[in-house]
DNA sequence: AAATATTGATAAAACGTTACAGCAAAAACG
DNA sequence: CGTTTTTGCTGTAACGTTTTATCAATATTT
């Protein structure tokens, strides 16, 4: 199969009998200062473009203009249904604005997050959206110093000048959830945590402790099991929980819906009824949460819209030439009470 | 926040007191023919690289070498848990081999698939993996003519010279599934289809008909409802199914697991027991399928490995400079019998 | 009719990199 | 010691764009 060399501006110029500059200006329909091109030549150029099937070379263009039109997103675990929705949201806004999107799945491995940083620096990505688990201040510094716009979703306040955040302050939502459980009579509420040392994991555990405290329920360490945000480990966690609990829990708060759903099924397999014998609630409101039986009580995050928001933050920052002061957009949470509690 | 200009080869060269060429050769540790550089200079160069925080400019490099080190993947619906796994597989292999990955979610919209084609041509992506729903022969022609490697997952034989396919021949698997249902005594087996006019949708419907025929069961149109691969529409489909069926079905085969799972929950809500009153089976074996209760009988596709395979096909083709004859790798399917049937 | 302004197009330089050929100095050879 | 070979490095020319300045040829003004 003979594949032709891609045609370049030069080819088009030759074919149309004009200069390279002219072709460039026509295809970009440049509007700058004193650029005048007759309709006649414009047509001739477009004809040539069609005839040769010309497509601009993005690398050359980027090299010259210092614009790559690339955004990137880093997610901790693309297999968690939470993140595809976030990605979709980002992609929506990105492609509306002429950006393409690089997606990196860290697969929960710190070294992959580091690799992400290297990759975006190499690629001269213009902006990155992330849900960082392991990256720290020094990584953000490297990124922003390379003049890359950054928007992250996290619970800590803007960690850096020039970094926008979707601020996950779920204190209130977690309190509401715990209050709900308490109002149903629960006092021994267990927590299956996410990975400790990660932002989301630490944050949810802290929120759980805070909410308990506020409700006047003493924190009981034997009711906490350290998980990893994934479904696979859940049966083991439940074993551990029942083994170590001084008194068995009457409710379980899992760090995310994926774990909560796995918990419900596991409890069912053990012959326990949810919510009659034990209540379960999660966090994220992934689509499965509303569908299953019993439907899962959880905290809604509106992932797709948050993705759109992340992308918008980036694009605004880019259009402002990164002169914007950093912003922290508080996220809206909603306790969704269903019949798993 | 003053962001410094990125340092370039030139800066490094100056700092190390050597020529640009030398720096380039060191950082690429070029191995070509007669390139000799003393260890001493190598060290000096690396020091300078460290000192200045030099990162190669990917655009410039691509422009010069005609290698973008970019792959792209197109999926029909990233919210379907099937695809994130595929993406993860692709990403695994891609990053192992030094490629970055552009991800496009078509959101089931034909125009987004078209937009994908434009984007990859602009970007000079080196290879694309796709699960095309709406793209046709002429689109593939455009892509291959631009000398982009293509690997697709589809049920039709290789549609183009130079296009590799993961060949979904599920005739056998579907037969096995239907045989299984029949052996359980089912004769009225309904089908909730995917979108017709899409490759996967048509294929699964055809496979269903073929398998029925082979089993000697007459095809009953009133047992088929046209769905869209998503969970949302399922309750309506079930309504429709029960309304239009001449005789109510005793089993339902959904075109994918997402629909099958939604079906099971919907039936439960109607007070029907699965599998006692009605059996349900799906297709894909997404993680949720094995977890739920009743666990779903389905056809396993090993998505992550298939993703890896797609990426490998691409990379092999790239390394062969696209001189490879097109390949069709038959996929392995496995009927996974669980207790929804 | 001379001076000035406008229109339409272009040549040349730069963006940061890699490939190729070349060249001096040192080493090896006769 | 003269010649050849090897070693270590460098200059230059692309790659395909966009940008800036410039320049003829008209058109408009005085």
XYZ file of C-alpha atoms (C1' of nucleotides) in Angstrom:
742
model
C 0.000 0.000 0.000
C 1.662 3.144 -1.203
C 1.074 5.869 1.286
C 1.788 9.275 -0.040
C 3.813 11.810 1.808
C 1.465 14.154 3.605
C 1.098 17.352 1.708
C 2.394 20.472 3.351
C 1.765 24.159 3.070
C 4.472 24.244 0.456
C 2.697 21.735 -1.739
C -0.539 23.633 -1.466
C 1.210 26.904 -2.239
C 2.797 25.431 -5.328
C -0.468 23.935 -6.493
C -2.335 27.188 -5.996
C 0.409 29.362 -7.358
C 0.753 31.522 -4.273
C 3.228 31.848 -1.449
C 3.392 29.662 1.616
C 2.538 32.628 3.768
C -0.652 33.220 1.889
C -1.793 29.639 2.265
C -1.063 29.728 5.944
C -3.092 32.861 6.362
C -5.991 31.485 4.399
C -6.291 28.200 6.223
C -6.074 29.935 9.578
C -8.246 32.676 8.196
C -5.983 34.992 10.041
C -7.550 38.147 11.212
C -4.474 39.952 12.479
C -3.764 43.605 11.783
C -3.151 44.186 8.111
C -3.839 40.899 6.447
C -5.805 41.282 3.278
C -6.358 38.502 0.812
C -8.721 38.683 -2.113
C -11.657 36.352 -2.240
C -10.301 35.043 -5.480
C -7.045 33.774 -4.029
C -8.838 32.471 -0.985
C -10.935 30.255 -3.208
C -7.950 29.116 -5.167
C -6.152 28.166 -1.993
C -9.093 26.236 -0.591
C -9.382 24.368 -3.836
C -5.779 23.334 -3.623
C -6.260 22.314 -0.011
C -9.132 20.076 -0.995
C -7.300 18.669 -3.981
C -4.274 17.682 -1.990
C -6.104 16.657 1.145
C -3.977 18.979 3.194
C -4.055 18.735 6.971
C -1.930 21.046 9.070
C 0.948 19.450 10.892
C 0.194 19.839 14.549
C 3.790 19.428 15.680
C 5.076 22.174 13.457
C 2.264 24.415 14.454
C 2.845 23.778 18.119
C 6.526 24.334 17.800
C 5.970 27.693 16.214
C 3.060 28.953 18.267
C 3.900 27.307 21.566
C 0.344 26.062 21.757
C -0.236 22.339 21.810
C -3.991 22.366 22.280
C -3.588 19.448 24.554
C -5.105 18.858 27.942
C -4.391 15.864 30.130
C -6.257 14.171 32.904
C -4.931 11.890 35.590
C -7.270 9.537 37.393
C -6.349 7.106 40.148
C -8.314 4.151 38.821
C -10.195 4.248 35.577
C -11.974 1.023 36.435
C -13.842 2.822 39.198
C -17.068 3.978 37.495
C -16.668 7.309 39.178
C -13.841 8.386 36.932
C -15.119 7.624 33.461
C -17.900 10.065 34.146
C -15.432 12.684 35.242
C -13.436 12.059 32.099
C -16.490 12.389 29.948
C -17.237 15.750 31.492
C -13.724 16.973 30.874
C -13.761 15.707 27.342
C -17.041 17.450 26.591
C -15.682 20.848 27.428
C -12.236 20.163 26.034
C -13.396 19.230 22.581
C -15.901 22.061 22.500
C -12.924 24.343 22.873
C -10.679 22.628 20.390
C -8.526 20.718 22.827
C -7.638 17.058 22.658
C -7.347 15.044 25.810
C -4.623 12.738 27.051
C -5.880 10.299 29.634
C -3.654 8.640 32.197
C -4.804 5.927 34.497
C -2.542 5.619 37.512
C -3.985 2.239 38.410
C -3.485 3.339 42.020
C 0.276 3.182 41.690
C 2.349 6.126 42.911
C 5.039 5.554 40.290
C 2.461 5.932 37.573
C 1.457 9.304 38.935
C 5.081 10.351 38.776
C 5.287 9.071 35.230
C 2.287 11.214 34.430
C 4.169 14.300 35.483
C 7.090 13.437 33.227
C 4.777 12.760 30.340
C 2.911 16.040 30.505
C 6.134 17.987 30.774
C 7.523 16.261 27.699
C 4.320 16.764 25.790
C 4.052 20.402 26.682
C 0.468 19.870 27.606
C -1.269 23.186 28.238
C -3.369 22.165 31.174
C -3.926 19.193 33.424
C -6.872 18.081 35.484
C -6.141 15.605 38.192
C -7.436 13.727 41.120
C -4.046 13.263 42.678
C -3.581 10.598 45.265
C 0.112 10.627 45.810
C 1.443 13.751 44.139
C 2.591 16.441 46.460
C 3.474 20.073 46.573
C 6.812 19.656 44.844
C 5.160 17.972 41.885
C 2.697 20.806 41.494
C 5.552 23.259 41.622
C 7.285 21.528 38.763
C 4.130 21.575 36.715
C 3.166 25.158 37.297
C 6.715 26.317 36.719
C 6.504 24.775 33.292
C 3.600 27.140 32.819
C 1.025 24.389 32.708
C -2.417 25.209 34.036
C -3.514 22.923 36.826
C -6.942 22.130 38.189
C -7.362 19.467 40.794
C -10.116 17.880 42.738
C -9.153 17.555 46.336
C -10.181 18.264 49.861
C -7.261 20.416 50.880
C -7.279 24.120 50.101
C -5.424 25.360 47.011
C -1.979 23.983 47.674
C -0.191 26.297 45.289
C -0.427 29.677 43.722
C -1.907 29.230 40.298
C -3.595 25.935 41.025
C -7.369 25.850 40.862
C -9.227 23.341 42.945
C -12.621 21.793 43.068
C -12.848 21.827 46.774
C -14.211 18.669 48.252
C -15.399 19.786 51.626
C -17.507 16.880 52.597
C -17.583 17.564 56.290
C -21.146 18.651 55.991
C -22.204 15.810 53.750
C -20.543 13.246 55.961
C -22.189 14.771 58.994
C -25.517 14.564 57.256
C -24.895 10.948 56.439
C -23.879 10.078 59.973
C -26.810 12.022 61.387
C -29.060 10.048 59.133
C -27.610 6.780 60.401
C -27.835 7.936 63.987
C -31.419 8.999 63.522
C -32.099 5.440 62.436
C -30.735 4.313 65.777
C -27.249 3.297 64.784
C -24.444 3.882 67.247
C -21.812 1.406 66.131
C -20.935 2.614 62.703
C -17.973 0.997 61.010
C -15.829 2.527 58.298
C -14.143 0.710 55.437
C -11.544 3.242 54.465
C -9.730 3.925 51.245
C -5.989 3.773 50.964
C -4.457 5.791 53.759
C -1.804 8.227 52.669
C -3.981 9.247 49.753
C -5.867 12.457 49.838
C -9.316 10.986 49.341
C -8.670 8.128 51.725
C -7.381 10.285 54.561
C -10.066 12.834 54.019
C -12.940 10.438 54.268
C -11.578 8.840 57.391
C -11.065 12.245 58.964
C -14.569 13.289 57.986
C -15.940 10.146 59.556
C -14.119 10.824 62.808
C -15.170 14.430 62.863
C -18.794 13.585 62.247
C -18.789 10.954 64.986
C -17.229 13.353 67.394
C -19.724 16.019 66.602
C -22.505 13.535 67.215
C -20.979 12.649 70.546
C -20.155 9.081 69.636
C -16.739 7.931 70.802
C -14.389 6.828 68.042
C -13.799 3.098 68.164
C -10.692 2.012 66.335
C -11.865 -1.566 66.137
C -14.607 -0.442 63.796
C -12.244 0.835 61.135
C -10.703 -1.331 58.428
C -8.184 -0.074 55.934
C -9.266 -0.801 52.371
C -8.143 0.324 48.956
C -11.182 1.782 47.186
C -11.611 -1.416 45.210
C -14.183 -4.182 45.366
C -11.740 -7.047 45.389
C -10.525 -6.713 48.936
C -13.902 -6.197 50.525
C -14.699 -9.755 51.662
C -11.408 -9.856 53.518
C -12.179 -6.520 55.128
C -15.530 -7.716 56.343
C -13.916 -10.802 57.838
C -11.454 -8.586 59.573
C -14.122 -6.196 60.732
C -16.250 -8.850 62.382
C -13.174 -10.433 63.884
C -11.737 -7.318 65.428
C -14.862 -5.385 66.417
C -15.373 -5.297 70.140
C -19.055 -5.144 69.380
C -20.323 -5.863 65.886
C -21.382 -2.783 63.927
C -24.957 -2.097 62.955
C -23.985 0.087 60.051
C -21.060 0.305 57.640
C -19.886 3.428 55.881
C -17.649 2.497 52.955
C -15.209 5.009 51.524
C -16.753 4.788 48.083
C -19.659 3.190 46.279
C -17.580 0.485 44.682
C -16.665 -0.795 48.117
C -20.147 -0.220 49.481
C -21.737 -2.274 46.741
C -19.260 -5.060 47.232
C -20.019 -4.882 50.932
C -23.727 -5.280 50.425
C -23.287 -8.345 48.278
C -20.792 -9.825 50.651
C -23.097 -9.333 53.625
C -25.930 -10.899 51.681
C -23.778 -13.896 50.949
C -23.174 -14.209 54.667
C -26.901 -14.340 55.141
C -27.244 -10.870 56.588
C -30.061 -8.641 55.408
C -29.397 -5.075 54.329
C -30.610 -2.819 55.819
C -32.510 -4.848 58.402
C -29.529 -6.542 60.019
C -26.954 -4.046 58.985
C -27.075 -0.747 57.093
C -24.584 0.188 54.395
C -23.807 3.483 52.767
C -21.246 4.688 50.306
C -19.858 7.724 48.620
C -19.913 8.939 45.000
C -23.332 7.946 43.702
C -22.095 5.988 40.744
C -24.847 4.822 38.383
C -24.932 1.328 39.816
C -25.776 2.746 43.236
C -29.254 3.773 42.232
C -30.002 0.664 40.297
C -29.132 -2.127 42.643
C -31.358 -3.708 45.242
C -31.274 -2.489 47.892
C -30.464 0.853 46.313
C -27.504 2.451 47.977
C -27.593 5.414 50.294
C -24.692 7.570 49.278
C -23.343 11.030 48.711
C -23.858 12.445 45.276
C -21.014 14.132 43.486
C -22.345 14.873 39.993
C -19.197 13.659 38.419
C -19.834 14.632 34.864
C -20.551 18.214 35.809
C -17.497 18.300 37.969
C -15.459 17.133 35.034
C -16.869 19.922 32.960
C -16.048 22.357 35.693
C -12.459 21.165 35.896
C -12.025 21.630 32.191
C -13.594 25.057 32.346
C -11.244 26.146 35.084
C -8.343 25.093 32.923
C -9.561 26.798 29.813
C -10.330 30.034 31.596
C -6.878 29.994 33.063
C -5.344 29.374 29.693
C -7.290 32.141 28.061
C -6.227 34.515 30.775
C -2.648 33.555 30.016
C -2.362 32.095 33.447
C -2.704 35.489 35.087
C -5.725 34.452 37.092
C -5.572 34.206 40.819
C -6.160 30.664 41.980
C -9.733 29.711 42.662
C -11.356 27.207 44.951
C -14.793 26.129 43.858
C -16.711 24.445 46.646
C -18.461 21.320 45.480
C -22.080 20.709 46.111
C -22.864 17.491 47.870
C -26.165 15.888 48.322
C -27.013 13.073 50.649
C -29.043 10.548 48.679
C -31.024 8.391 50.994
C -32.097 5.111 49.502
C -33.026 1.843 51.075
C -29.691 0.361 52.039
C -29.932 2.279 55.311
C 4.323 34.039 39.458
C 7.252 34.331 37.128
C 7.513 31.251 35.012
C 10.832 30.855 33.337
C 11.245 30.081 29.713
C 11.791 26.362 29.309
C 15.395 25.581 28.793
C 16.345 24.144 25.451
C 19.188 22.140 24.048
C 20.939 25.371 23.335
C 20.832 26.462 26.947
C 22.173 23.143 28.088
C 24.906 23.251 25.479
C 25.970 26.678 26.603
C 25.929 25.684 30.233
C 27.977 22.573 29.593
C 30.320 24.194 27.142
C 29.623 21.789 24.318
C 27.683 21.892 21.081
C 23.977 21.436 20.676
C 24.549 18.297 18.689
C 26.511 16.750 21.499
C 23.813 17.451 24.026
C 21.203 15.969 21.761
C 23.251 12.835 21.322
C 23.847 12.481 25.014
C 20.284 12.853 26.114
C 19.096 10.421 23.464
C 22.153 8.326 24.203
C 22.325 7.830 20.505
C 23.822 4.595 19.447
C 24.020 5.234 15.715
C 27.060 4.359 13.597
C 29.989 6.559 14.531
C 28.875 8.453 17.563
C 31.515 8.541 20.210
C 31.334 10.749 23.248
C 33.659 10.529 26.205
C 32.258 9.634 29.554
C 33.572 12.921 30.827
C 31.468 15.047 28.502
C 28.483 12.812 29.031
C 28.652 13.554 32.737
C 29.072 17.232 32.142
C 26.050 17.295 29.896
C 23.868 15.409 32.321
C 24.878 17.792 35.044
C 23.795 20.715 32.952
C 20.540 18.954 32.127
C 19.850 18.517 35.818
C 20.879 22.028 36.660
C 18.587 23.597 34.109
C 15.764 21.123 34.470
C 15.821 20.458 30.795
C 12.971 18.521 29.205
C 12.972 17.785 25.493
C 10.369 19.585 23.462
C 8.110 16.914 22.068
C 6.773 19.058 19.248
C 10.189 19.867 17.912
C 11.260 16.303 18.227
C 8.185 15.053 16.440
C 8.566 17.581 13.708
C 12.095 16.490 13.066
C 11.726 12.739 13.452
C 8.179 12.347 12.162
C 7.388 10.338 15.232
C 4.728 11.641 17.586
C 4.737 8.721 20.007
C 1.031 9.130 20.270
C -1.649 6.500 20.123
C -5.355 7.171 20.270
C -8.331 5.107 21.273
C -11.962 5.596 20.398
C -14.651 4.029 22.525
C -18.402 4.248 22.007
C -19.332 4.937 25.614
C -16.781 5.349 28.316
C -19.475 5.085 30.968
C -19.965 1.445 30.075
C -17.634 -0.384 32.459
C -16.534 -2.567 29.604
C -14.467 0.177 28.016
C -12.420 1.541 30.873
C -10.921 -1.893 31.188
C -10.117 -1.946 27.517
C -8.530 1.458 27.849
C -6.465 0.356 30.781
C -5.146 -2.560 28.768
C -4.202 -0.305 25.907
C -2.573 2.178 28.198
C -0.509 -0.506 29.886
C 1.145 -1.561 26.689
C 1.312 1.933 25.272
C 3.220 3.420 28.152
C 5.494 0.415 28.387
C 6.541 1.269 24.879
C 6.879 4.978 25.373
C 3.615 6.042 23.816
C 1.088 8.417 25.258
C -2.595 7.823 24.745
C -5.344 10.107 23.543
C -8.776 8.929 24.598
C -11.959 9.839 22.794
C -15.369 8.984 24.076
C -17.948 9.033 21.301
C -20.822 9.077 23.770
C -22.654 6.936 21.207
C -22.900 9.825 18.789
C -21.901 9.299 15.147
C -20.696 12.863 14.753
C -18.259 12.384 17.571
C -16.775 9.412 15.815
C -16.268 11.569 12.759
C -14.692 14.240 14.879
C -12.325 11.601 16.184
C -11.078 10.946 12.686
C -10.358 14.614 12.116
C -8.573 14.902 15.410
C -6.211 12.009 14.850
C -5.325 13.236 11.404
C -4.485 16.656 12.758
C -2.457 15.220 15.592
C -0.479 12.890 13.390
C -1.216 10.130 15.788
C 0.825 7.056 14.913
C -1.773 4.445 15.627
C -5.412 4.181 16.636
C -7.356 1.490 18.401
C -11.084 1.642 18.026
C -14.337 -0.029 18.678
C -16.109 1.687 15.833
C -19.858 1.802 15.826
C -20.575 4.093 12.959
C -17.340 4.531 11.056
C -17.198 2.857 7.703
C -14.826 1.763 5.024
C -14.220 5.260 3.706
C -13.144 6.472 7.111
C -10.636 3.681 7.464
C -9.289 4.503 4.030
C -8.632 8.068 5.070
C -6.840 6.958 8.171
C -4.658 4.318 6.607
C -3.758 6.603 3.749
C -2.400 9.018 6.286
C -0.119 6.159 7.243
C -1.719 5.689 10.612
C -1.772 2.157 11.989
C -5.247 0.912 12.767
C -6.432 -1.878 15.008
C -10.105 -2.397 15.615
C -12.309 -4.680 17.556
C -15.203 -5.840 15.457
C -17.087 -8.831 14.198
C -16.601 -8.322 10.492
C -13.446 -9.583 8.813
C -10.593 -7.137 8.210
C -12.356 -4.443 6.259
C -9.226 -2.919 4.788
C -5.731 -3.784 3.784
C -3.463 -2.750 6.590
C -6.115 -2.818 9.283
C -5.693 -5.352 12.062
C -8.744 -6.655 13.827
C -9.571 -8.415 17.013
C -12.143 -10.631 15.487
C -15.257 -10.983 17.547
C -16.730 -14.202 16.283
C -19.192 -14.922 18.966
C -21.322 -17.375 17.023
C -19.958 -20.194 19.063
C -20.231 -18.396 22.373
C -23.778 -17.323 21.665
C -24.676 -20.847 20.642
C -23.209 -22.119 23.858
C -25.242 -19.593 25.800
C -28.461 -20.459 24.014
C -27.761 -24.176 24.374
C -27.297 -23.599 28.039
C -30.641 -21.837 28.288
C -32.354 -24.508 26.227
C -30.874 -27.234 28.360
C -32.518 -25.509 31.290
C -35.808 -25.908 29.495
C -36.211 -22.420 28.020
C -37.837 -22.088 24.630
C -39.082 -18.511 24.650
C -35.900 -16.530 24.866
C -36.169 -12.793 24.418
C -33.423 -10.455 23.239
C -32.849 -6.887 24.308
C -30.678 -5.644 21.510
C -28.129 -2.893 21.270
C -28.449 -0.051 18.820
C -29.163 -1.432 15.386
C -26.990 -0.071 12.645
C -23.978 -0.432 14.891
C -21.573 -3.240 14.402
C -21.884 -4.716 17.862
C -25.637 -4.314 17.949
C -26.271 -5.980 14.613
C -23.811 -8.684 15.344
C -25.343 -9.748 18.598
C -28.830 -9.827 17.135
C -27.625 -11.878 14.195
C -25.817 -14.257 16.512
C -28.972 -14.681 18.533
C -31.005 -15.528 15.456
C -28.391 -17.910 14.156
C -28.147 -19.708 17.458
C -31.932 -20.050 17.705
C -32.105 -21.395 14.217
C -29.405 -23.893 14.839
C -31.267 -25.064 17.904
C -34.413 -25.442 15.859
C -36.363 -22.758 17.676
C -38.383 -20.474 15.400
C -37.458 -16.823 15.558
C -40.211 -14.792 17.169
C -40.010 -11.104 16.391
C -42.245 -10.195 19.273
C -39.498 -11.330 21.618
C -36.996 -8.761 20.407
C -36.765 -5.203 21.712
C -34.394 -2.626 20.330
C -32.276 -1.065 23.062
C -29.203 1.085 23.167
C -26.607 -0.708 25.265
C -27.383 1.534 28.215
C -29.141 0.903 31.478
C -31.440 3.897 31.338
C -33.854 2.607 28.754
C -34.234 -0.858 30.170
C -37.430 -0.444 32.211
C -39.201 0.851 29.108
C -37.906 -2.063 27.100
C -39.217 -4.552 29.607
C -42.615 -2.870 29.529
C -42.551 -3.110 25.782
C -41.406 -6.701 25.830
C -44.202 -7.901 28.073
C -46.738 -5.886 26.112
C -45.776 -7.132 22.690
C -44.778 -10.745 23.376
C -47.296 -13.206 22.070
C -46.236 -15.433 24.922
C -44.147 -14.051 27.756
C -40.502 -15.100 27.644
C -38.946 -17.373 30.212
C -35.472 -16.051 29.580
C -33.934 -12.761 28.459
C -30.650 -12.366 26.670
C -29.469 -8.753 26.888
C -26.973 -7.378 24.412
C -24.525 -6.459 27.135
C -24.057 -6.766 30.858
C -25.051 -3.210 31.590
C -28.476 -3.897 30.158
C -28.649 -7.348 31.706
C -27.951 -6.019 35.169
C -30.533 -3.312 34.751
C -32.932 -5.973 33.559
C -32.437 -8.112 36.624
C -33.086 -5.231 38.957
C -36.100 -4.126 36.982
C -37.591 -7.615 37.034
C -36.998 -7.833 40.763
C -38.808 -4.568 41.215
C -41.727 -6.067 39.328
C -41.756 -8.891 41.838
C -40.295 -11.495 39.513
C -37.614 -13.807 40.779
C -34.438 -14.358 38.815
C -33.783 -17.062 37.762
C -36.810 -18.901 39.081
C -39.459 -16.934 37.216
C -37.258 -15.691 34.441
C -33.636 -16.215 33.543
C -31.349 -13.380 32.449
C -27.993 -13.417 30.761
C -25.682 -10.791 29.383
C -22.520 -10.253 27.465
C -19.100 -8.819 28.422
C -18.504 -10.053 31.951
C -17.932 -6.678 33.474
C -16.765 -6.755 37.088
C -20.219 -6.054 38.472
C -21.550 -9.176 36.786
C -19.736 -11.527 39.103
C -20.441 -9.556 42.216
C -24.150 -9.001 42.123
C -26.823 -11.303 43.442
C -27.864 -13.278 41.540
C -24.515 -13.324 39.779
C -24.922 -12.891 36.071
C -24.479 -15.584 33.468
C -22.580 -13.936 30.679
C -19.915 -14.238 28.037
C -16.447 -13.319 29.142
C -14.314 -11.081 27.002
C -11.193 -10.443 29.071
C -11.288 -6.803 28.220
C -8.035 -5.733 29.711
C -6.107 -8.377 27.827
C -7.902 -7.449 24.662
C -6.860 -3.884 25.172
C -3.285 -4.986 25.563
C -3.605 -7.024 22.403
C -4.953 -4.076 20.451
C -2.040 -1.956 21.542
C 0.407 -4.697 20.687
C -1.003 -5.042 17.213
C -0.496 -1.341 16.723
C 3.016 -1.281 18.029
C 4.097 -4.266 15.997
C 2.699 -2.642 12.923
C 4.499 0.570 13.697
C 7.787 -1.161 14.285
C 7.424 -2.985 11.013
C 6.960 0.387 9.353
C 3.452 -0.620 8.406
C 4.698 -3.291 6.050
C 2.817 -6.036 7.854
C -0.007 -7.871 6.199
C -3.246 -7.309 8.045
C -4.048 -9.740 10.799
C -7.266 -10.996 12.298
C -6.875 -12.335 15.797
C -9.827 -14.449 16.825
C -10.981 -13.640 20.313
C -11.458 -16.275 22.927
C -14.847 -16.331 24.507
C -15.919 -18.177 27.523
C -19.444 -18.815 28.660
C -19.576 -17.999 32.343
C -22.512 -19.717 33.931
C -23.614 -18.158 37.163
C -26.905 -18.218 38.953
C -28.977 -15.738 36.999
C -29.921 -18.600 34.652
C 0.022 65.436 -11.517
C 2.500 64.643 -7.479
C 2.108 62.878 -2.939
C -0.019 59.695 0.067
C -2.715 55.811 1.528
C -4.491 51.269 0.815
C -4.558 46.610 -0.930
C -2.670 42.080 -1.848
C 0.817 39.382 -1.548
C 5.597 37.720 -0.264
C 10.586 36.627 1.693
C 12.965 35.572 5.557
C 13.504 34.376 10.209
C 12.398 31.737 13.940
C 10.448 27.710 16.952
C 13.727 23.223 19.128
C 15.122 19.281 17.535
C 17.869 15.404 14.916
C 20.765 13.622 10.918
C 24.622 14.021 8.081
C 29.001 15.142 6.763
C 33.116 16.908 8.107
C 37.222 18.018 10.735
C 40.912 18.385 14.018
C 43.622 15.856 17.338
C 45.278 11.698 19.102
C 46.526 6.926 18.392
C 48.120 3.250 15.710
C 50.608 1.620 12.118
C 54.396 0.801 8.655
C 58.826 9.996 11.024
C 55.098 10.067 7.578
C 50.780 7.870 6.861
C 46.510 5.976 8.051
C 42.939 5.030 11.385
C 40.320 6.031 15.265
C 38.248 9.117 18.604
C 35.559 13.051 19.971
C 33.227 16.632 18.797
C 30.887 20.360 15.864
C 28.447 23.122 11.941
C 24.757 23.093 8.991
C 20.621 21.866 7.055
C 16.387 20.332 7.361
C 11.284 19.292 9.561
C 6.387 22.465 8.567
C 4.604 26.116 10.600
C 3.519 31.342 11.891
C 5.093 36.070 12.314
C 7.246 40.285 11.070
C 8.662 43.383 7.992
C 8.665 44.725 3.324
C 7.345 45.645 -1.173
C 5.130 46.419 -5.367
C 0.898 47.843 -7.446
C -3.209 50.160 -7.245
C -6.359 53.648 -5.383
C -7.093 57.887 -3.048
C -6.179 62.253 -1.775
C -4.197 67.134 -2.230
